[in-house]
Amino acid sequence: MTLARVLSTRREVNGEESCRLDIDGRSVSLTGALPPIRAGQWLRIEYEGKRLLSAERVVTTEEVNWAFYGRLKGFERDGALKALGVLGEETHVIVTEQPELLRSVKGVTPSTARAMQNHARRQGRLYSALKELADMGIGPELTPTLISHHGAGAAQFIRDNPYAAITERLPLRVIDHAARRLGISIFDPRRAPALAYETVRLACEDEGHTCLPETVLERRLTEIHALEQEEAQQAIEGAYALGHLKADHRAAYLPRQHLTERWLAEDLVRLHLCQTNLCQTSTVPALDAPHLTEEQARAVALGCVSGVTVITGGPGTGKTTTLKALLDSLEAAGLSTNLCAPTGKAASRMTQSTGREATTLHRLLGYDGSNFGDKPLSGDVFVVDEVSMASNELLGALLRNIPDGKRVILVGDEDQLPPIDPGWPLGALVKTMPLARLTKTHRQAEGSPILRLAHQLIAGEVPARTGVPFQELTSPEQLVGLVKSQEIEQGQRPVVLSAGRQGPLGVSAINAALQEAFNPGEGRLRLGDPVMMTRNDHKRGLMNGMTGEIVSLGKKIACLFEEKVYELAASEAGLLELAYAMTIHRSQGSEWPGVIVTLSHQHHQLLSRQLAYTGVTRARAHLVAAGEREAWTRSALTGFPRRYSMLERMLRE
């Protein structure tokens, strides 16, 4: 087998994995199954031509050293990392056997040297465990949960039963590799329950399900993993018996997802019934609002008497007008309101449209990057806009903190994409909770080409004679030309939306081409680039998905987000990505004066009428449909894949 260093990895548009490797100084691109791997790490491979036949993770001593000494805190950690950068894989040997050599490393103070020695002495068993795990092919980046639960006993835990580690966030193929090194057969009966667990976990993480019906799970185990029907049933029963999975309504859940969905159902019922039981004393009269349509007035009346109210409707149906009238009635009755949305952009739009301060759900709930707060929220009415974007976990965290007798108003468009995270509560709520569905389009919006296209798409009709211009194109260079021809006003360019990240019409290629066309220069990030946050930064109040612009570059990166300048260290550049173009999923909750939506058959696995509908309804005034007609046709004829959830059944119990 050949030793190779990983230069880069990617998932192709057809779903296959590919990598670029350094093999004896040569750059080689291969396609085939990869273990969890990052750039800079090592593989032991077999390959033929451009095809990767097998690949095993090789964990170096240097990686173990970085993981072990990286557990130090503060300035001691900073000094230890400097030592690691100089001493490399010899670091631990020097610390334990030749500590005087540490003093020769620039930047390592005597106190840091002592801290490293003390750490090595006190946590020696942990270092040995990390080394043993590395010898099994389990890299330190995969072990945080395992180490937090088992500490220095982690390696022994794996030796006793590697398949028990499936609930410690270790991928099954990594466990299989470790099991082989321990002499354990792939046919070991302990593997089957782990396979059932992994199948449900991937269904939640990759497809957004909260559970898998037992019949679906059994079918996946037999058709995808070649288990006999009896073996599949035994695997599921084994996972239940071990507590890996939970059964409810003949569906298999991960324990955390089951708890989340159960709590969400209980809190919805609690808030709905509290208000119903109190309605004699808590009914709020709706203010006279002659400008409302009949269905809008009914929605306001419903919100004035219900504990939980769901208001849905497409663009142009007056959700904002209805919500403002409802808020006016509730506030006139002396009730205090809290307005929030899943993203910063959606909260900002909510503030502008209602004239009331809105915030993100994360900020309202005191999210610290790991957990939501658990203190009861103050206020009488809680309004969530763009609720189609809210996952089970996010909506559940809100409802759990709302006291009995308070009102909840959920506003959204049920035809938009479901959230990225597991669950789609809005789909169950429109069938079980008090619902006001707005269907009548405003007179001023009736002739809108954008809405005509949106209505055709969501109805499953192939777009025709909508009035929206279409531009056939297949390359990012053609798209650059289209963007140049579509200047909206005062030099403002349209935002480009695409279904996926990879391929010629994927976000990565489009961003690179637009940056070169409109902001040529050196470096991945340049002064004036539009950028997007890729992770939450709660200390600064910056949320994943927020868009802004780079206003200065140097030792720090200054970015303008929502009319405020924030500074990031150069080492935090990874928090930012270019935002000349973005995926349609990322665009949810936002609107722009001008939008170009480009669809390509290369993203065929992502295409659906909900995706195309969400994209085109991001445009307020100007829209261009682009890409390949075949992709637009496929989108119109393809419904979004079903999301498995038992929330509706739980609410009907």
Short mmCIF file of C-alpha atoms in Angstrom, two decimals, residues 9 11 16 98 142 149 180 196 204 230 260 275 284 314 333 361 423 472 492 547 559 588 636 647:
data_model
loop_
_atom_site.label_atom_id
_atom_site.label_comp_id
_atom_site.label_asym_id
_atom_site.label_seq_id
_atom_site.Cartn_x
_atom_site.Cartn_y
_atom_site.Cartn_z
CA THR A 9 -11.15 16.53 -0.59
CA ARG A 11 -17.86 15.55 -2.78
CA GLU A 16 -18.91 10.44 -5.14
CA GLN A 98 14.51 15.76 28.04
CA LEU A 142 -13.09 12.02 16.22
CA HIS A 149 -17.31 10.03 28.57
CA ARG A 180 -10.43 -5.27 11.96
CA ALA A 196 -29.27 0.25 12.60
CA CYS A 204 -31.50 12.58 10.48
CA GLU A 230 -34.73 -11.49 9.86
CA THR A 260 -36.96 16.74 21.29
CA GLN A 275 -55.35 29.42 26.37
CA VAL A 284 -58.80 39.97 23.06
CA GLY A 314 -47.32 32.76 -0.08
CA ALA A 333 -55.34 45.09 25.02
CA LEU A 361 -34.47 32.97 18.29
CA GLY A 423 -37.74 18.09 11.56
CA GLU A 472 -29.68 29.64 -20.92
CA GLN A 492 -26.17 47.49 -7.17
CA THR A 547 -24.11 38.72 5.11
CA CYS A 559 -16.61 43.62 8.17
CA GLN A 588 -34.12 31.71 3.13
CA ALA A 636 -41.24 21.92 -11.23
CA LEU A 647 -45.05 15.03 15.46
#
